[in-house]
mmCIF file of N, CA and C in Angstrom:
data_model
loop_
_atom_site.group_PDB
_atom_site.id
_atom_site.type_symbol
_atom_site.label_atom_id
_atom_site.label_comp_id
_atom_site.label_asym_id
_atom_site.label_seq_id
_atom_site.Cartn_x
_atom_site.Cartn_y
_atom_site.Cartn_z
ATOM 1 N N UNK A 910 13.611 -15.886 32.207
ATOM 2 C CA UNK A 910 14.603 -15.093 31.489
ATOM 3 C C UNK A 910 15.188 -15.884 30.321
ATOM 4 N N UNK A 911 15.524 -17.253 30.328
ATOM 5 C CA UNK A 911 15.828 -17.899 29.397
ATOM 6 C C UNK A 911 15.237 -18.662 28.510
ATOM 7 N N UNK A 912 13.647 -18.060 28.482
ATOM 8 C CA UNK A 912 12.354 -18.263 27.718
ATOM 9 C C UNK A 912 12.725 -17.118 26.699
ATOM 10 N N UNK A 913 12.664 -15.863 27.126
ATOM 11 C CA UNK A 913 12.637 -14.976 26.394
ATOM 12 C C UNK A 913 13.585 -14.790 25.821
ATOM 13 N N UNK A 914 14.408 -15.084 26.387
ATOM 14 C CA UNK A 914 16.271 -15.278 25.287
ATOM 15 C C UNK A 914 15.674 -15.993 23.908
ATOM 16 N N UNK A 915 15.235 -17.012 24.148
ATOM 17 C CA UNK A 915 15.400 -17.965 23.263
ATOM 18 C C UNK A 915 14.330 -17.541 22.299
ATOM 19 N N UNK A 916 13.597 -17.144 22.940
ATOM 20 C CA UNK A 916 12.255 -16.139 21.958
ATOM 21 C C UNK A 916 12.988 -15.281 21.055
ATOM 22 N N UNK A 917 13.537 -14.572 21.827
ATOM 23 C CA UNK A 917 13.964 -13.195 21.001
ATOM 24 C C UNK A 917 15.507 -14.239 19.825
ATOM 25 N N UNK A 918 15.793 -15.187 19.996
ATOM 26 C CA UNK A 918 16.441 -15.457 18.957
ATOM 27 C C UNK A 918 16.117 -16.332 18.040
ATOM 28 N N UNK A 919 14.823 -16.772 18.267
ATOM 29 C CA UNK A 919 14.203 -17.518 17.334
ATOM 30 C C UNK A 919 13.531 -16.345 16.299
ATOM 31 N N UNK A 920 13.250 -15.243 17.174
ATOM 32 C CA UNK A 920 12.623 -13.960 16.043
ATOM 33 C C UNK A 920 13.393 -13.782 14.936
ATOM 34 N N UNK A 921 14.704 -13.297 15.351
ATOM 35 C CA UNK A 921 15.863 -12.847 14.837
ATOM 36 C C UNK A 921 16.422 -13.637 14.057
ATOM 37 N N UNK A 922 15.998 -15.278 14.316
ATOM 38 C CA UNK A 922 16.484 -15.868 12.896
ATOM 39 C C UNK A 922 15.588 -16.118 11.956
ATOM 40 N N UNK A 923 14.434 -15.741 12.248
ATOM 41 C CA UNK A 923 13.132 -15.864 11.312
ATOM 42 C C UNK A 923 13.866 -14.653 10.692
ATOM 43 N N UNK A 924 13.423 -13.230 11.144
ATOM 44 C CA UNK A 924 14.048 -12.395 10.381
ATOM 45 C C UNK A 924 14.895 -12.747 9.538
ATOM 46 N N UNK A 925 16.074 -12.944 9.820
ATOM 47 C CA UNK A 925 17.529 -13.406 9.162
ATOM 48 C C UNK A 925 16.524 -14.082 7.576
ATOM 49 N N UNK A 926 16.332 -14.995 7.900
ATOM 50 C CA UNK A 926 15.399 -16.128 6.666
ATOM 51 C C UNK A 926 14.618 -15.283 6.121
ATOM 52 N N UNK A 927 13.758 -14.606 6.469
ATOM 53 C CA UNK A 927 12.523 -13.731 5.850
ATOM 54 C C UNK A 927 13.213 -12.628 4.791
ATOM 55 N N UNK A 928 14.698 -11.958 5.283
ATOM 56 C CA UNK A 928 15.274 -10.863 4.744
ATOM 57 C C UNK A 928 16.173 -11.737 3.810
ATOM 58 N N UNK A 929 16.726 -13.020 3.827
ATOM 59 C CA UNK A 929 17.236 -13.501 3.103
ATOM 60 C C UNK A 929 16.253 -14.099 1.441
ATOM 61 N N UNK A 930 15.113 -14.935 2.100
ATOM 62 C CA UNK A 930 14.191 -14.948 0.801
ATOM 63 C C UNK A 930 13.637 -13.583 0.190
ATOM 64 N N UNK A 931 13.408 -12.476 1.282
ATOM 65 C CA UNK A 931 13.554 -11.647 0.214
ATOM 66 C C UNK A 931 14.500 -10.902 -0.840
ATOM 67 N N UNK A 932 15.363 -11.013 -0.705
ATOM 68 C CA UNK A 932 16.919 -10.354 -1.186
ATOM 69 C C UNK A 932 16.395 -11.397 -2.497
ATOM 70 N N UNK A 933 16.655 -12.971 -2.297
ATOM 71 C CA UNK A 933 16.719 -14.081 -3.549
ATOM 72 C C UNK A 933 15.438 -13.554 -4.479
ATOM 73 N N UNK A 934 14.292 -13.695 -3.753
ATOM 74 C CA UNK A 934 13.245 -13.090 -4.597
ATOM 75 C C UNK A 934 12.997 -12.074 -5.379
ATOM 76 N N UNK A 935 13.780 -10.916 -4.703
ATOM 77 C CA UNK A 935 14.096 -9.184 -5.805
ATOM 78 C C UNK A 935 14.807 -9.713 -6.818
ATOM 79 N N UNK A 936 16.059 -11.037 -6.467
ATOM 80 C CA UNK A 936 16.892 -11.226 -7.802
ATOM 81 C C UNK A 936 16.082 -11.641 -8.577
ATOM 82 N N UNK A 937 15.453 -12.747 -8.384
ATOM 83 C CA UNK A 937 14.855 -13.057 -9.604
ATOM 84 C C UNK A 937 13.771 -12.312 -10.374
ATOM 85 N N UNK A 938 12.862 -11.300 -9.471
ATOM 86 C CA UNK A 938 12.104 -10.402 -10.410
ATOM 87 C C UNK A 938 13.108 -9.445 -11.075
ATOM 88 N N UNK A 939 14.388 -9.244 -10.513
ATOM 89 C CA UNK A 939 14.863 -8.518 -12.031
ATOM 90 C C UNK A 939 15.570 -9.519 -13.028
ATOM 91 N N UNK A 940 15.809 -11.065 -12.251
ATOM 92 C CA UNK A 940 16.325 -11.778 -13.576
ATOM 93 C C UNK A 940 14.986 -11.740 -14.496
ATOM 94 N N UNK A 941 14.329 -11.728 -14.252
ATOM 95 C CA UNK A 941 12.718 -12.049 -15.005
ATOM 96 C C UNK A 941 12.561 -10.812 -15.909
ATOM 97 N N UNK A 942 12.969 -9.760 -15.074
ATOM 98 C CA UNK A 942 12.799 -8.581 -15.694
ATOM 99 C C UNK A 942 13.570 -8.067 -17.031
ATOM 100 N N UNK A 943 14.663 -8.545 -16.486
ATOM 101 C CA UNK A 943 15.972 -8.217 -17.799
ATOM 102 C C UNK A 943 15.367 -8.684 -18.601
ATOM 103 N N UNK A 944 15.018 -9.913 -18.200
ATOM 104 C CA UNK A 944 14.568 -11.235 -19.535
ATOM 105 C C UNK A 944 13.351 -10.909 -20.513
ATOM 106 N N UNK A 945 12.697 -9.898 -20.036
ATOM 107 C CA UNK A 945 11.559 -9.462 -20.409
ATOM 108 C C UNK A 945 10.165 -10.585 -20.589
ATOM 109 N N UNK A 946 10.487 -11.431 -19.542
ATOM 110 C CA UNK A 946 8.885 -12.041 -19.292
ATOM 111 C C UNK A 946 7.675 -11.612 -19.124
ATOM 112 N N UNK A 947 7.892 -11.066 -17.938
ATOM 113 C CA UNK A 947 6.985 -10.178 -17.397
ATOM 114 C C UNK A 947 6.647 -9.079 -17.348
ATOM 115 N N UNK A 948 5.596 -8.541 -17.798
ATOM 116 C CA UNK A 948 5.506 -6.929 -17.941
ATOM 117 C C UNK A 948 4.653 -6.611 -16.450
ATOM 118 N N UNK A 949 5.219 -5.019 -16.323
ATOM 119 C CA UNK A 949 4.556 -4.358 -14.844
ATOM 120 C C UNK A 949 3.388 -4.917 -14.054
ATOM 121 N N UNK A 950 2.402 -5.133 -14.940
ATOM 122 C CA UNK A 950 1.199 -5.587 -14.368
ATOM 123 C C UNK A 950 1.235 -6.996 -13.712
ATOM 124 N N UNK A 951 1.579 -8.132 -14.427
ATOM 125 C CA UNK A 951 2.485 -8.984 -13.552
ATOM 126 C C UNK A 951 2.900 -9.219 -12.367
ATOM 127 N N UNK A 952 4.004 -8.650 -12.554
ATOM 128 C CA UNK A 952 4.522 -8.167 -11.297
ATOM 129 C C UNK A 952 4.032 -7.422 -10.174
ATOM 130 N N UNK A 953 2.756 -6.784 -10.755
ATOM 131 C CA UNK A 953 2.403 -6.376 -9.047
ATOM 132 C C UNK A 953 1.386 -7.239 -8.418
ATOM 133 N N UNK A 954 0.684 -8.070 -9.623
ATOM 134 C CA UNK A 954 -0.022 -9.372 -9.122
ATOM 135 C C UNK A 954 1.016 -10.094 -8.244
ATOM 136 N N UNK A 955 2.073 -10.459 -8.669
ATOM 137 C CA UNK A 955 3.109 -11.208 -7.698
ATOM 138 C C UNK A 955 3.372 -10.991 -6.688
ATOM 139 N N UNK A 956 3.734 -9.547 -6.386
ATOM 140 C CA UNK A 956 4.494 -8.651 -5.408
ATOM 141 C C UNK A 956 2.733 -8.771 -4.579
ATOM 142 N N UNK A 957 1.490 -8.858 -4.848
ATOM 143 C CA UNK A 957 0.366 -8.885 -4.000
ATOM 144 C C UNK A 957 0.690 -10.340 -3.076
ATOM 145 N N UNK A 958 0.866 -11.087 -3.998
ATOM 146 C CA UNK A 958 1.019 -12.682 -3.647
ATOM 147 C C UNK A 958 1.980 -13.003 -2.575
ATOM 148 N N UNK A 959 3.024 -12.383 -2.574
ATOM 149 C CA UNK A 959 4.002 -12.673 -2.049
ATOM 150 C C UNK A 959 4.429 -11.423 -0.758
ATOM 151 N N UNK A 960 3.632 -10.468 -0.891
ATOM 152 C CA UNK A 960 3.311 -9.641 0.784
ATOM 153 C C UNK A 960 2.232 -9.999 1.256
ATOM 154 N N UNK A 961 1.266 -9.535 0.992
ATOM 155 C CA UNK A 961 -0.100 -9.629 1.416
ATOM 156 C C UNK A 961 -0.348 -10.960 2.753
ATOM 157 N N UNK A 962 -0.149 -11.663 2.284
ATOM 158 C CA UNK A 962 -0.172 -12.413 3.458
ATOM 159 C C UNK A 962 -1.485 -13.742 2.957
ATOM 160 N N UNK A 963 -1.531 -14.303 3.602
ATOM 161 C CA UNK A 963 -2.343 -15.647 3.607
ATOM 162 C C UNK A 963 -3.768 -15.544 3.527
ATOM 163 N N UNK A 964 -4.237 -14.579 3.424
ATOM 164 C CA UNK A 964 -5.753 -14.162 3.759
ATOM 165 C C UNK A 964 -6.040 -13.541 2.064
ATOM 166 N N UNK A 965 -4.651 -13.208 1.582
ATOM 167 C CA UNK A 965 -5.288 -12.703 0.325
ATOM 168 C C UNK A 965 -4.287 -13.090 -0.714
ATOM 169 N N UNK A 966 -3.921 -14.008 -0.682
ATOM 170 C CA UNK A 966 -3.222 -15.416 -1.663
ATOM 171 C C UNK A 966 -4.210 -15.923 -2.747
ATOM 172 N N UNK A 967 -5.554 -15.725 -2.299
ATOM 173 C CA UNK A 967 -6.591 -16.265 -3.437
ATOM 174 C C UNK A 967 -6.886 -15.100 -4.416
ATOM 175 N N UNK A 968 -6.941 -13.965 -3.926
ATOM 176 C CA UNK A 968 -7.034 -13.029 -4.551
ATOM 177 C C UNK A 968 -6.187 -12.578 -5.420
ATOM 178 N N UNK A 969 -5.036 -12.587 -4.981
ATOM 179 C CA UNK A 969 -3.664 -12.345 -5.574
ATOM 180 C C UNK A 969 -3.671 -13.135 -6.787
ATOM 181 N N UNK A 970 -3.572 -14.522 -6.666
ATOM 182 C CA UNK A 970 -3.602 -15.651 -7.595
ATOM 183 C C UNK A 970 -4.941 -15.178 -8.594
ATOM 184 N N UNK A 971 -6.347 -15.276 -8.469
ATOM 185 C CA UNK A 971 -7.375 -14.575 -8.937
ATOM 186 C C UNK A 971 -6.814 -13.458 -9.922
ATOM 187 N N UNK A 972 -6.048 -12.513 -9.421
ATOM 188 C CA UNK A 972 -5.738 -10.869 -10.314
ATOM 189 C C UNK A 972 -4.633 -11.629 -11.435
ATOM 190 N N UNK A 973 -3.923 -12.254 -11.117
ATOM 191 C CA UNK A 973 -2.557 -12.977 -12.128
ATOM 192 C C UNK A 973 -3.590 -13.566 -13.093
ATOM 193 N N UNK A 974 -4.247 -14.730 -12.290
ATOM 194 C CA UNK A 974 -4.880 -15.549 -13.372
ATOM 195 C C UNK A 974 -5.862 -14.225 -14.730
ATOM 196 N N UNK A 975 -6.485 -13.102 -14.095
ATOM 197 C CA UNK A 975 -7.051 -12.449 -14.621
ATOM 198 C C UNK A 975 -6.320 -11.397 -15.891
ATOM 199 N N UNK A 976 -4.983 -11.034 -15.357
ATOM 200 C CA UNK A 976 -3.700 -10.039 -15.583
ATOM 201 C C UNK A 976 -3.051 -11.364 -16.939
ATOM 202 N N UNK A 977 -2.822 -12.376 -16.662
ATOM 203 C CA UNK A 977 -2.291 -13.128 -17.269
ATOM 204 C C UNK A 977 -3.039 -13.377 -18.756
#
């Protein structure tokens, strides 16, 4: 029982962290955005990079380098 306690609050602070870098990360694609760095296409190379997950990080990077 006090395996799974500790499970279920190690989840919950991953969460916590995961929902927190994402919040920081939306800021800065609209500081980026205001700023007019980056145009749409960009950004969804990024937004691939940064969900997608680890299996398609090369790819992601690949479409930017290509988009860029």
């Amino acid at each position: 029982m006090v395996q799974v306690t500790i499970y279920i609050f190690v989840i919950r602070k991953r969460k916590d962290f995961l929902l927190l870098g994402s919040i920081i990360f939306g800021l800065v694609i609209l500081v980026v955005v205001r700023l007019g760095c980056v145009d749409l296409l960009s950004l969804r190379g990024i937004f691939a990079y940064k969900f997608l997950g680890a299996l398609w990080k090369p790819a992601a990077l690949c479409r930017l380098k290509n988009i860029g």
